[in-house]
Amino acid sequence: MPSVRTADLLIVNASELVTMAGRRKPRAREDLANVHAIAEGALAIRDGRIVACGRTPDILARFAQKKGKPLDAAGKTVIPGFVDPHTHLVFAGTRESELVMKLEGKSYMEILASGGGIQRTVRATRAASDRELLRGALGRLERMLLHGTTTVEGKSGYGLDLDTEMRMLIAMEMAAMRQPVDVVRTFLGAHAVPPEYQGRPDDYVDFLIRTALPEVVRLKLAEFCDVFCEEGVFTVAQSRRLLSAAKRMGLGLKLHADEIVRTRGAELAAEVGAVSADHLYRSSKEGLERMKEAGVIGVLLPGTSFSLMQRDYPDARMMVSMGLPLALATDLNPNCLTESMPFIIALACYKMKLTPSEALTAATINAACAIGRQDEIGSLEPGKKADIAVLDAPNHLHIPYHFGVNLVETVIKDGQVVVRNGARVAKV
Ligand SMILES: [Zn+2]
């Protein structure tokens, strides 16, 4: 008889255990749809890590839970916790009145001219106290966790001055220490040209390179540097200058690319070796090809198109067929206010024609790759963190199929049950 090992927690009888097993690389083409599901699945967790996955009888023959009863997932789907690789999770103020303006047919430029848009959020964020920034971030992370997200990327970019940018990054660090969701930080000082530098974007880029970036790196406040490369914001040349400097200082690179106009941000992402280029709404086929060759992941943000009431969405089917690996993210921000990755998966299916399996891969292992965490999270395999969501659904197709409600019943983070019956487990 094989010896029985102990586990801190066993999850058993899952009608579907979606493992996403495979190479710790972004999945593309037909691999994107291969979720490696196990029927009647089970997994064993010890010391916050997954130690085994398989069929329930096999796992029960090999493992015994130290105390208490195993988590019975009969009739339910077990998936890796969602990874949200693009959020603007720290900000102050809200912009609900702009929804009404959008419904009245006002353009983004008109909203901006009336004192709204990103500059409104910049004013509110600069004026907010550290406490207010932290409280806002904690509320959003809580909702993310309840919707099954266990790791997020968070960007600065509503300060646009050194003090507020640093306060945003520190708020993320404090928030990460106070609740279970892991936060990977990105410096997005180049989110917009601040009012103090109006008409002088090159001077602002100089300030970012000479003053802000060195300070962010010295204090280890971020892992990635991002830029809003867009017509009327930062040109390809300015973005290249900033990203090249960030790379020399040891940061990973990301881009907001080709969201509104085809600026050739996709080509720049390939040229500078970014880990991801995000949005890609107007990218050229050639730019996407170059991204693929350079190993850049395309992060699609259908929530943004939805909140901007756009008719068209990025051509995800074309990207899949050309072999570009895709990830999905919420783009959580005051203009696209959702913490829900299941909602984003639904949009990806209904609006961009990704299959449920492709969308789930893009929201887990590929999303982990887009923030450099593929060795730790994004799939349920021995050695990886036990970051897991249990859904009240018989299979993962229900994530987009049963939309607009929260199917997440249990969330496990680092091996601990942190959400039970859809509610946060009180800290002991
Ligand atoms: Zn964004």
Coordinates of C-alpha atoms and ligand atoms in Angstrom, one line a residue:
M1 CA 0.0 0.0 0.0
P2 CA 1.3 3.5 -0.8
S3 CA 1.8 5.6 2.3
V4 CA -0.8 8.3 2.9
R5 CA 0.5 11.8 3.2
T6 CA -1.1 14.6 5.1
A7 CA -2.6 17.7 3.6
D8 CA -3.8 21.0 5.2
L9 CA -6.8 21.0 2.9
L10 CA -8.4 18.7 0.4
I11 CA -10.9 19.8 -2.2
V12 CA -12.8 16.8 -3.6
N13 CA -15.6 15.7 -5.9
A14 CA -15.5 18.8 -8.2
S15 CA -17.7 18.1 -11.2
E16 CA -14.9 19.9 -13.1
L17 CA -11.4 20.8 -11.9
V18 CA -9.9 23.2 -14.4
T19 CA -6.1 23.0 -13.9
M20 CA -4.7 25.0 -16.9
A21 CA -1.8 22.5 -16.6
G22 CA 1.0 22.9 -19.1
R23 CA 4.1 24.9 -19.9
R24 CA 4.6 28.0 -17.8
K25 CA 4.3 30.1 -21.0
P26 CA 1.5 32.1 -22.6
R27 CA -0.9 29.8 -24.4
A28 CA -1.8 30.6 -28.0
R29 CA -3.8 29.2 -30.9
E30 CA -5.5 25.9 -30.0
D31 CA -3.6 25.8 -26.8
L32 CA -5.6 28.8 -25.6
A33 CA -8.7 26.6 -25.5
N34 CA -7.1 23.7 -23.7
V35 CA -8.0 24.1 -20.1
H36 CA -7.0 20.6 -18.9
A37 CA -10.1 19.9 -17.0
I38 CA -10.4 16.8 -14.7
A39 CA -13.9 15.3 -14.1
E40 CA -14.6 14.3 -10.5
G41 CA -11.5 16.3 -9.6
A42 CA -9.7 16.8 -6.4
L43 CA -6.6 18.6 -5.1
A44 CA -4.4 18.5 -2.1
I45 CA -2.9 21.7 -0.4
R46 CA -0.1 21.9 2.0
D47 CA 1.7 25.0 3.4
G48 CA -0.2 27.2 1.0
R49 CA 0.9 25.3 -2.1
I50 CA -0.8 22.7 -4.3
V51 CA 0.8 19.3 -3.7
A52 CA -1.4 17.1 -6.0
C53 CA -4.2 17.3 -8.5
G54 CA -6.2 14.4 -9.9
R55 CA -9.3 12.3 -9.7
T56 CA -11.0 12.2 -6.3
P57 CA -10.5 8.5 -5.5
D58 CA -6.8 8.8 -6.4
I59 CA -6.3 11.9 -4.2
L60 CA -8.2 10.4 -1.3
A61 CA -6.1 7.2 -1.5
R62 CA -2.9 9.2 -1.3
F63 CA -3.8 12.1 1.1
A64 CA -5.5 12.6 4.4
Q65 CA -6.6 16.0 5.7
K66 CA -4.9 16.8 9.0
K67 CA -8.1 18.1 10.7
G68 CA -11.7 18.8 9.7
K69 CA -13.5 17.6 6.6
P70 CA -12.4 18.0 3.0
L71 CA -14.1 20.7 1.0
D72 CA -16.8 19.0 -0.9
A73 CA -17.1 20.6 -4.4
A74 CA -19.8 18.2 -5.7
G75 CA -21.6 19.8 -8.6
K76 CA -19.1 22.7 -8.6
T77 CA -16.3 24.0 -10.7
V78 CA -12.8 24.6 -9.3
I79 CA -10.6 27.0 -11.2
P80 CA -7.3 28.9 -10.6
G81 CA -8.0 32.2 -8.9
F82 CA -8.5 34.9 -11.6
V83 CA -5.4 37.1 -12.3
D84 CA -6.3 40.7 -13.3
P85 CA -3.3 42.0 -15.2
H86 CA -4.4 45.6 -15.8
T87 CA -6.1 47.8 -13.2
H88 CA -6.0 51.3 -12.0
L89 CA -7.0 50.3 -8.6
V90 CA -6.0 53.4 -6.6
F91 CA -7.9 56.6 -7.3
A92 CA -10.2 59.1 -5.5
G93 CA -13.6 60.3 -6.6
T94 CA -16.1 58.8 -9.0
R95 CA -17.4 60.0 -12.4
E96 CA -20.9 58.6 -12.6
S97 CA -22.2 61.9 -14.1
E98 CA -20.1 61.2 -17.2
L99 CA -22.3 58.1 -17.8
V100 CA -25.2 60.4 -18.3
M101 CA -23.1 62.7 -20.5
K102 CA -22.1 59.7 -22.6
L103 CA -25.8 58.8 -23.0
E104 CA -26.5 62.3 -24.2
G105 CA -24.0 61.7 -26.9
K106 CA -21.1 63.8 -25.6
S107 CA -17.7 62.8 -26.8
Y108 CA -14.8 62.0 -24.5
M109 CA -13.2 65.3 -25.6
E110 CA -16.3 67.2 -24.7
I111 CA -16.4 65.6 -21.3
L112 CA -12.8 66.5 -20.8
A113 CA -13.4 70.1 -21.9
S114 CA -16.2 70.3 -19.3
G115 CA -13.7 69.5 -16.5
G116 CA -14.3 65.8 -16.5
G117 CA -12.4 62.8 -17.6
I118 CA -9.0 61.8 -16.3
Q119 CA -8.1 65.4 -15.1
R120 CA -11.1 65.2 -12.7
T121 CA -9.7 62.0 -11.2
V122 CA -6.2 63.6 -11.0
R123 CA -7.5 66.5 -9.0
A124 CA -9.4 64.3 -6.6
T125 CA -6.5 61.9 -6.2
R126 CA -4.0 64.7 -5.5
A127 CA -6.4 66.1 -2.9
A128 CA -7.1 62.7 -1.2
S129 CA -5.3 61.7 2.0
D130 CA -3.2 58.5 2.2
R131 CA -6.0 57.0 4.3
E132 CA -8.6 57.8 1.7
L133 CA -6.5 56.3 -1.1
L134 CA -5.9 53.2 1.0
R135 CA -9.6 52.8 1.9
G136 CA -10.7 53.1 -1.7
A137 CA -8.1 50.4 -2.8
L138 CA -9.2 48.1 0.0
G139 CA -12.8 48.3 -1.0
R140 CA -12.0 47.4 -4.6
L141 CA -9.7 44.6 -3.6
E142 CA -12.5 43.2 -1.4
R143 CA -14.9 43.1 -4.4
M144 CA -12.3 41.6 -6.6
L145 CA -11.7 38.8 -4.1
L146 CA -15.4 38.1 -3.8
H147 CA -15.4 37.8 -7.6
G148 CA -12.6 35.2 -7.5
T149 CA -9.6 37.4 -8.3
T150 CA -6.5 36.5 -6.2
T151 CA -3.8 38.5 -7.9
V152 CA -4.0 41.9 -9.6
E153 CA -1.7 44.4 -11.3
G154 CA -2.2 48.0 -10.1
K155 CA -1.0 51.1 -11.8
S156 CA -0.2 54.6 -10.5
G157 CA -1.1 57.4 -12.9
Y158 CA -3.6 59.7 -11.3
G159 CA -1.0 61.8 -9.5
L160 CA 1.2 62.9 -12.3
D161 CA 3.5 64.5 -9.8
L162 CA 6.1 62.7 -7.8
D163 CA 4.5 62.9 -4.4
T164 CA 1.0 61.6 -5.5
E165 CA 2.4 58.9 -7.8
M166 CA 4.5 57.6 -4.9
R167 CA 1.6 57.8 -2.5
M168 CA -0.5 55.7 -4.9
L169 CA 2.2 53.1 -5.2
I170 CA 2.6 53.0 -1.4
A171 CA -1.2 52.8 -1.0
M172 CA -1.0 49.6 -3.1
E173 CA 1.7 48.2 -0.9
M174 CA -0.2 48.9 2.3
A175 CA -3.4 47.5 0.7
A176 CA -1.6 44.3 -0.2
M177 CA -0.5 43.8 3.4
R178 CA -4.0 44.3 4.8
Q179 CA -6.0 41.8 2.7
P180 CA -5.4 38.5 0.8
V181 CA -5.2 39.7 -2.9
D182 CA -1.6 40.0 -4.2
V183 CA -0.8 43.3 -5.9
V184 CA 1.9 43.7 -8.6
R185 CA 2.7 47.4 -9.0
T186 CA 3.3 49.4 -12.2
F187 CA 4.5 53.0 -12.5
L188 CA 2.3 54.8 -14.9
G189 CA 3.5 58.4 -14.4
A190 CA 3.0 58.8 -18.2
H191 CA -0.8 58.3 -18.0
A192 CA -1.5 61.8 -19.2
V193 CA 0.3 65.1 -19.4
P194 CA -0.4 67.0 -16.1
P195 CA -1.8 70.5 -16.2
E196 CA 1.6 71.9 -15.1
Y197 CA 3.2 70.6 -18.2
Q198 CA 0.4 71.4 -20.7
G199 CA 1.8 71.7 -24.2
R200 CA 5.2 70.5 -23.0
P201 CA 5.0 66.7 -23.0
D202 CA 8.7 66.3 -23.7
D203 CA 9.6 68.3 -20.6
Y204 CA 7.3 66.0 -18.6
V205 CA 8.9 62.9 -20.0
D206 CA 12.3 64.4 -19.0
F207 CA 11.0 64.9 -15.5
L208 CA 9.8 61.3 -15.4
I209 CA 13.1 59.9 -16.6
R210 CA 15.4 62.2 -14.5
T211 CA 13.4 62.5 -11.3
A212 CA 10.4 60.2 -10.9
L213 CA 11.7 56.9 -12.3
P214 CA 15.0 56.8 -10.3
E215 CA 13.1 57.5 -7.1
V216 CA 10.5 54.8 -7.9
V217 CA 13.3 52.3 -8.6
R218 CA 15.4 53.3 -5.6
L219 CA 12.4 52.8 -3.2
K220 CA 11.4 49.6 -5.1
L221 CA 7.9 51.0 -5.5
A222 CA 7.1 49.2 -8.8
E223 CA 8.1 46.3 -11.0
F224 CA 6.8 47.6 -14.3
C225 CA 6.7 50.9 -16.1
D226 CA 3.7 51.7 -18.4
V227 CA 2.9 54.6 -20.7
F228 CA -0.3 55.8 -22.4
C229 CA 1.0 55.9 -26.0
E230 CA -1.8 57.7 -27.8
E231 CA -2.4 60.5 -30.2
G232 CA -2.5 63.8 -28.2
V233 CA -1.0 62.1 -25.1
F234 CA 2.5 60.6 -25.6
T235 CA 4.0 59.9 -29.0
V236 CA 5.8 56.7 -30.0
A237 CA 9.1 58.7 -29.7
Q238 CA 8.3 59.9 -26.2
S239 CA 7.1 56.5 -25.1
R240 CA 10.2 54.9 -26.5
R241 CA 12.4 57.3 -24.6
L242 CA 10.6 56.7 -21.4
L243 CA 10.4 52.9 -21.7
S244 CA 14.1 52.6 -22.7
A245 CA 15.1 54.5 -19.6
A246 CA 12.8 52.3 -17.5
K247 CA 14.4 49.2 -19.0
R248 CA 17.9 50.5 -18.2
M249 CA 16.8 51.0 -14.6
G250 CA 15.6 47.4 -14.5
L251 CA 11.8 47.7 -14.7
G252 CA 9.6 45.5 -16.9
L253 CA 7.7 47.2 -19.6
K254 CA 4.0 47.6 -20.5
L255 CA 2.1 49.9 -22.9
H256 CA -1.4 51.3 -23.4
A257 CA -1.2 50.8 -27.1
D258 CA -3.4 51.8 -30.1
E259 CA -6.6 52.3 -28.0
I260 CA -8.1 55.3 -29.8
V261 CA -5.8 55.8 -32.8
R262 CA -3.3 53.6 -34.6
T263 CA -0.1 55.1 -33.3
R264 CA 1.9 51.9 -33.8
G265 CA 2.1 51.2 -30.1
A266 CA 2.1 47.5 -30.9
E267 CA 5.2 47.9 -33.0
L268 CA 6.9 49.8 -30.2
A269 CA 6.0 47.1 -27.6
A270 CA 7.8 44.6 -29.8
E271 CA 10.8 46.9 -30.3
V272 CA 11.4 47.6 -26.6
G273 CA 10.6 44.0 -25.5
A274 CA 7.5 44.8 -23.4
V275 CA 5.9 41.9 -21.5
S276 CA 2.5 43.1 -22.7
A277 CA 0.8 45.7 -24.9
D278 CA -2.7 46.5 -23.7
H279 CA -5.9 47.6 -25.5
L280 CA -4.8 47.0 -29.2
Y281 CA -8.1 48.2 -30.5
R282 CA -6.6 49.8 -33.6
S283 CA -3.4 47.9 -33.9
S284 CA -2.1 46.9 -37.4
K285 CA -1.8 43.3 -38.4
E286 CA 1.9 43.9 -38.9
G287 CA 2.2 45.4 -35.4
L288 CA 0.5 42.3 -33.9
E289 CA 2.8 40.0 -35.9
R290 CA 5.8 41.8 -34.5
M291 CA 4.4 41.5 -31.0
K292 CA 4.0 37.7 -31.5
E293 CA 7.6 37.4 -32.8
A294 CA 8.9 39.4 -29.8
G295 CA 6.9 37.4 -27.3
V296 CA 4.7 40.3 -26.2
I297 CA 1.3 39.3 -24.7
G298 CA -1.8 41.1 -26.0
V299 CA -4.0 42.2 -23.0
L300 CA -7.5 42.9 -24.1
L301 CA -9.8 45.1 -22.1
P302 CA -13.4 44.6 -23.4
G303 CA -14.8 46.4 -20.3
T304 CA -13.3 49.6 -21.7
S305 CA -15.1 49.3 -25.0
F306 CA -18.3 48.4 -23.2
S307 CA -18.1 51.5 -20.9
L308 CA -17.2 53.8 -23.8
M309 CA -20.3 52.4 -25.6
Q310 CA -18.2 51.4 -28.6
R311 CA -19.9 49.2 -31.3
D312 CA -16.7 47.5 -32.3
Y313 CA -14.3 45.5 -30.1
P314 CA -10.7 44.4 -30.8
D315 CA -10.5 41.6 -33.4
A316 CA -9.7 38.8 -30.9
R317 CA -10.5 36.0 -33.3
M318 CA -7.9 37.3 -35.8
M319 CA -5.4 37.6 -33.0
V320 CA -6.0 34.0 -31.9
S321 CA -5.7 32.6 -35.4
M322 CA -2.4 34.5 -36.0
G323 CA -1.1 32.9 -32.8
L324 CA -0.8 36.0 -30.6
P325 CA -1.2 35.0 -26.9
L326 CA -4.0 36.9 -25.3
A327 CA -4.8 37.9 -21.7
L328 CA -7.9 39.6 -20.3
A329 CA -8.2 42.3 -17.7
T330 CA -10.8 44.6 -16.2
D331 CA -9.0 47.9 -16.7
L332 CA -10.8 48.9 -13.5
N333 CA -10.7 52.7 -13.4
P334 CA -13.2 55.5 -12.8
N335 CA -14.3 55.3 -16.4
C336 CA -14.7 51.5 -16.4
L337 CA -15.7 50.7 -12.9
T338 CA -15.8 46.9 -12.5
E339 CA -13.9 44.5 -10.3
S340 CA -15.4 41.5 -12.0
M341 CA -13.3 39.2 -14.1
P342 CA -16.4 36.9 -14.8
F343 CA -18.1 40.0 -16.4
I344 CA -15.0 40.6 -18.5
I345 CA -15.0 36.9 -19.6
A346 CA -18.7 37.3 -20.6
L347 CA -17.8 40.4 -22.7
A348 CA -14.9 38.5 -24.3
C349 CA -17.2 35.8 -25.4
Y350 CA -20.3 37.8 -26.4
K351 CA -18.5 40.8 -27.9
M352 CA -15.1 39.4 -29.2
K353 CA -16.2 35.8 -29.8
L354 CA -13.6 34.1 -27.6
T355 CA -14.8 30.7 -26.5
P356 CA -15.4 30.3 -22.7
S357 CA -12.3 28.1 -22.5
E358 CA -10.1 30.6 -24.4
A359 CA -11.4 33.4 -22.2
L360 CA -10.7 31.5 -19.0
T361 CA -7.1 30.7 -20.1
A362 CA -6.7 34.4 -20.9
A363 CA -8.0 35.3 -17.4
T364 CA -5.7 32.9 -15.5
I365 CA -2.4 31.5 -16.8
N366 CA -2.0 34.0 -19.7
A367 CA -2.8 36.8 -17.3
A368 CA -0.2 35.5 -14.9
C369 CA 2.3 35.5 -17.8
A370 CA 1.4 39.2 -18.5
I371 CA 2.7 40.2 -15.1
G372 CA 5.6 37.8 -14.9
R373 CA 4.0 35.5 -12.3
Q374 CA 3.6 32.3 -14.4
D375 CA 5.9 30.2 -12.1
E376 CA 3.7 30.9 -9.1
I377 CA 0.1 31.3 -10.1
G378 CA -2.4 31.0 -13.0
S379 CA -2.7 27.2 -13.0
L380 CA -3.5 24.4 -10.5
E381 CA -0.4 22.3 -10.5
P382 CA 1.9 20.9 -7.8
G383 CA 4.3 23.5 -6.6
K384 CA 2.1 26.5 -7.4
K385 CA 0.3 28.7 -4.9
A386 CA -3.0 27.4 -3.7
D387 CA -5.0 30.4 -5.2
I388 CA -8.3 28.9 -6.1
A389 CA -12.0 29.8 -6.8
V390 CA -14.9 27.4 -6.4
L391 CA -17.9 28.3 -8.6
D392 CA -21.5 27.3 -8.0
A393 CA -21.7 25.9 -11.5
P394 CA -21.2 22.4 -13.0
N395 CA -18.5 23.5 -15.5
H396 CA -16.5 26.5 -16.6
L397 CA -18.8 27.3 -19.6
H398 CA -21.2 28.7 -17.0
I399 CA -18.8 31.7 -16.3
P400 CA -19.9 33.6 -19.4
Y401 CA -23.2 31.6 -19.9
H402 CA -24.6 32.6 -16.5
F403 CA -23.7 36.2 -16.6
G404 CA -24.4 39.2 -14.4
V405 CA -24.4 37.3 -11.2
N406 CA -21.6 36.2 -9.0
L407 CA -21.0 32.4 -9.2
V408 CA -18.0 32.5 -6.9
E409 CA -18.8 30.6 -3.7
T410 CA -15.4 29.9 -2.2
V411 CA -12.0 31.5 -2.6
I412 CA -8.8 30.1 -1.3
K413 CA -5.7 32.3 -1.2
D414 CA -2.3 30.9 -0.3
G415 CA -4.1 27.8 1.0
Q416 CA -6.5 29.7 3.3
V417 CA -10.2 29.8 2.8
V418 CA -10.9 33.6 2.6
V419 CA -14.3 33.6 1.0
R420 CA -17.0 31.0 2.0
N421 CA -20.6 30.9 0.8
G422 CA -19.9 34.1 -1.2
A423 CA -18.9 36.1 1.9
R424 CA -15.5 37.1 3.4
V425 CA -14.3 34.8 6.2
A426 CA -13.8 37.0 9.2
K427 CA -10.1 37.2 10.2
V428 CA -9.2 35.3 13.4
Ligands
ZN1 ZN -5.5 51.2 -18.4

